[in-house]
């Protein structure tokens, strides 16, 4: 029994580490995003902000990818392992919200990865901020529904 508890702690402790790394990525993304969102206008081929825009695009893709290919899989597996049918149902609804934001965020990346025409960047950053807020809210709820509720079961 002790071995089972240790392996459970190792297993779900690892999920904590994955979530912590991912949330740190989120924070880095937000810092760069906020820095750009404070700019009132961008000139085409803006050398001053070009590297920051490319960095934002990279952070955005890395964050979205980590969510889809690491975090959500771990959370869903945790729900299955704890036979949390209700949590998995809620997570499916939340995942749809997250999935809807993914396309918008990837579209932003595709548009600004090359940084040619920045005439609509201010408006696109504003829309991206709303998209990120919706995504973060759904992700936080998913973490709560599929991970936080099980923490006390892993001792």
CSV table of C-alpha atoms in Angstrom, one decimal:
chain,number,residue,atom,x,y,z
A,1,UNK,CA,0.0,0.0,0.0
A,2,UNK,CA,2.8,2.4,0.8
A,3,UNK,CA,4.4,1.7,-2.6
A,4,UNK,CA,1.0,2.6,-4.2
A,5,UNK,CA,0.8,5.9,-2.3
A,6,UNK,CA,4.4,6.7,-3.2
A,7,UNK,CA,3.8,6.0,-6.9
A,8,UNK,CA,0.5,8.0,-6.8
A,9,UNK,CA,2.4,10.9,-5.2
A,10,UNK,CA,5.1,10.7,-7.8
A,11,UNK,CA,2.6,10.5,-10.6
A,12,UNK,CA,0.4,13.4,-9.6
A,13,UNK,CA,3.3,15.4,-8.2
A,14,UNK,CA,4.7,15.2,-11.8
A,15,UNK,CA,1.4,16.7,-13.0
A,16,UNK,CA,2.0,19.6,-10.6
A,17,UNK,CA,5.4,20.2,-12.1
A,18,UNK,CA,3.9,20.1,-15.7
A,19,UNK,CA,1.2,22.6,-14.7
A,20,UNK,CA,3.7,24.8,-12.8
A,21,UNK,CA,6.0,25.0,-15.9
A,22,UNK,CA,3.1,25.7,-18.1
A,23,UNK,CA,1.8,28.5,-15.9
A,24,UNK,CA,5.2,30.0,-15.9
A,25,UNK,CA,5.1,30.0,-19.7
A,26,UNK,CA,1.7,31.7,-19.4
A,27,UNK,CA,3.3,34.4,-17.3
A,28,UNK,CA,6.1,35.0,-19.8
A,29,UNK,CA,3.6,35.2,-22.6
A,30,UNK,CA,1.5,37.8,-20.7
A,31,UNK,CA,4.6,39.9,-19.9
A,32,UNK,CA,5.5,40.2,-23.6
A,33,UNK,CA,1.8,40.6,-24.6
A,34,UNK,CA,1.3,43.4,-22.1
A,35,UNK,CA,4.4,45.2,-23.3
A,36,UNK,CA,3.1,45.2,-26.9
A,37,UNK,CA,-0.5,45.9,-26.0
A,38,UNK,CA,0.6,49.2,-24.5
A,39,UNK,CA,1.9,50.5,-27.9
A,40,UNK,CA,-0.6,52.8,-29.5
A,41,UNK,CA,0.6,52.4,-33.2
A,42,UNK,CA,3.0,50.3,-35.1
A,43,UNK,CA,4.8,51.2,-38.3
A,44,UNK,CA,5.2,48.6,-41.1
A,45,UNK,CA,8.5,46.8,-40.8
A,46,UNK,CA,8.9,48.2,-37.3
A,47,UNK,CA,12.4,47.3,-36.3
A,48,UNK,CA,12.0,48.4,-32.7
A,49,UNK,CA,9.1,46.0,-32.0
A,50,UNK,CA,9.8,43.3,-34.6
A,51,UNK,CA,11.8,41.1,-32.3
A,52,UNK,CA,9.2,41.4,-29.6
A,53,UNK,CA,6.4,40.5,-32.0
A,54,UNK,CA,8.3,37.4,-33.1
A,55,UNK,CA,9.0,36.5,-29.5
A,56,UNK,CA,5.2,36.9,-28.7
A,57,UNK,CA,4.4,34.6,-31.6
A,58,UNK,CA,6.9,32.0,-30.4
A,59,UNK,CA,5.7,32.1,-26.8
A,60,UNK,CA,2.1,31.9,-28.0
A,61,UNK,CA,2.7,28.8,-30.1
A,62,UNK,CA,4.8,27.2,-27.4
A,63,UNK,CA,2.1,27.8,-24.8
A,64,UNK,CA,-0.7,26.6,-27.0
A,65,UNK,CA,1.3,23.5,-27.9
A,66,UNK,CA,2.2,22.6,-24.3
A,67,UNK,CA,-1.4,22.9,-23.3
A,68,UNK,CA,-2.6,20.6,-26.1
A,69,UNK,CA,0.2,18.1,-26.0
A,70,UNK,CA,1.1,17.9,-22.4
A,71,UNK,CA,-1.2,19.6,-19.9
A,72,UNK,CA,-4.7,18.7,-21.1
A,73,UNK,CA,-3.7,15.1,-21.7
A,74,UNK,CA,-2.4,14.8,-18.2
A,75,UNK,CA,-5.5,16.4,-16.7
A,76,UNK,CA,-7.9,14.2,-18.7
A,77,UNK,CA,-5.9,11.1,-17.7
A,78,UNK,CA,-6.1,12.2,-14.1
A,79,UNK,CA,-9.9,12.5,-14.4
A,80,UNK,CA,-10.0,9.0,-15.9
A,81,UNK,CA,-7.7,7.5,-13.3
A,82,UNK,CA,-10.0,8.9,-10.5
A,83,UNK,CA,-13.1,7.8,-12.5
A,84,UNK,CA,-14.3,11.4,-12.3
A,85,UNK,CA,-17.2,11.2,-14.8
A,86,UNK,CA,-18.7,14.5,-13.8
A,87,UNK,CA,-15.3,16.3,-14.0
A,88,UNK,CA,-14.6,14.8,-17.4
A,89,UNK,CA,-18.0,16.1,-18.7
A,90,UNK,CA,-17.2,19.6,-17.5
A,91,UNK,CA,-13.7,19.3,-19.0
A,92,UNK,CA,-15.1,18.4,-22.4
A,93,UNK,CA,-17.2,21.6,-22.4
A,94,UNK,CA,-14.2,23.6,-21.2
A,95,UNK,CA,-12.0,22.0,-23.8
A,96,UNK,CA,-14.3,23.2,-26.6
A,97,UNK,CA,-13.9,26.7,-25.4
A,98,UNK,CA,-10.1,26.2,-25.3
A,99,UNK,CA,-10.1,24.6,-28.8
A,100,UNK,CA,-12.1,27.5,-30.2
A,101,UNK,CA,-9.4,29.9,-28.9
A,102,UNK,CA,-6.6,27.9,-30.4
A,103,UNK,CA,-7.5,28.6,-34.0
A,104,UNK,CA,-7.7,32.4,-33.3
A,105,UNK,CA,-4.3,32.3,-31.6
A,106,UNK,CA,-2.7,30.3,-34.4
A,107,UNK,CA,-4.2,32.7,-36.9
A,108,UNK,CA,-2.6,35.6,-35.0
A,109,UNK,CA,0.8,33.8,-35.1
A,110,UNK,CA,0.5,33.0,-38.8
A,111,UNK,CA,-0.4,36.6,-39.6
A,112,UNK,CA,2.4,38.3,-37.6
A,113,UNK,CA,5.2,35.6,-37.7
A,114,UNK,CA,6.6,37.4,-40.8
A,115,UNK,CA,5.8,40.9,-39.6
A,116,UNK,CA,5.2,42.6,-42.9
A,117,UNK,CA,2.0,44.6,-42.5
A,118,UNK,CA,1.4,45.9,-39.0
A,119,UNK,CA,-1.5,48.2,-39.8
A,120,UNK,CA,-4.0,46.1,-37.9
A,121,UNK,CA,-1.7,44.9,-35.1
A,122,UNK,CA,-3.2,47.1,-32.4
A,123,UNK,CA,-6.7,45.8,-33.1
A,124,UNK,CA,-5.5,42.2,-33.4
A,125,UNK,CA,-3.6,42.5,-30.1
A,126,UNK,CA,-6.8,43.7,-28.4
A,127,UNK,CA,-8.8,40.7,-29.9
A,128,UNK,CA,-6.0,38.4,-28.9
A,129,UNK,CA,-6.2,39.7,-25.3
A,130,UNK,CA,-9.9,38.8,-25.1
A,131,UNK,CA,-9.1,35.4,-26.6
A,132,UNK,CA,-6.3,34.8,-24.1
A,133,UNK,CA,-8.6,35.8,-21.2
A,134,UNK,CA,-11.3,33.4,-22.3
A,135,UNK,CA,-8.7,30.6,-22.8
A,136,UNK,CA,-7.0,31.2,-19.4
A,137,UNK,CA,-10.4,31.2,-17.6
A,138,UNK,CA,-11.3,27.8,-19.2
A,139,UNK,CA,-7.9,26.4,-18.5
A,140,UNK,CA,-8.0,27.4,-14.9
A,141,UNK,CA,-11.4,25.8,-14.5
A,142,UNK,CA,-10.2,22.7,-16.2
A,143,UNK,CA,-7.3,22.5,-13.7
A,144,UNK,CA,-9.7,23.0,-10.9
A,145,UNK,CA,-12.2,20.4,-12.2
A,146,UNK,CA,-9.6,17.7,-13.1
A,147,UNK,CA,-6.7,18.3,-10.8
A,148,UNK,CA,-7.2,20.4,-7.8
A,149,UNK,CA,-10.3,18.4,-6.6
A,150,UNK,CA,-8.1,15.3,-6.6
A,151,UNK,CA,-5.2,16.7,-4.7
A,152,UNK,CA,-6.5,15.7,-1.3
A,153,UNK,CA,-7.0,12.1,-2.6
A,154,UNK,CA,-3.2,11.8,-3.2
A,155,UNK,CA,-1.4,11.7,0.1
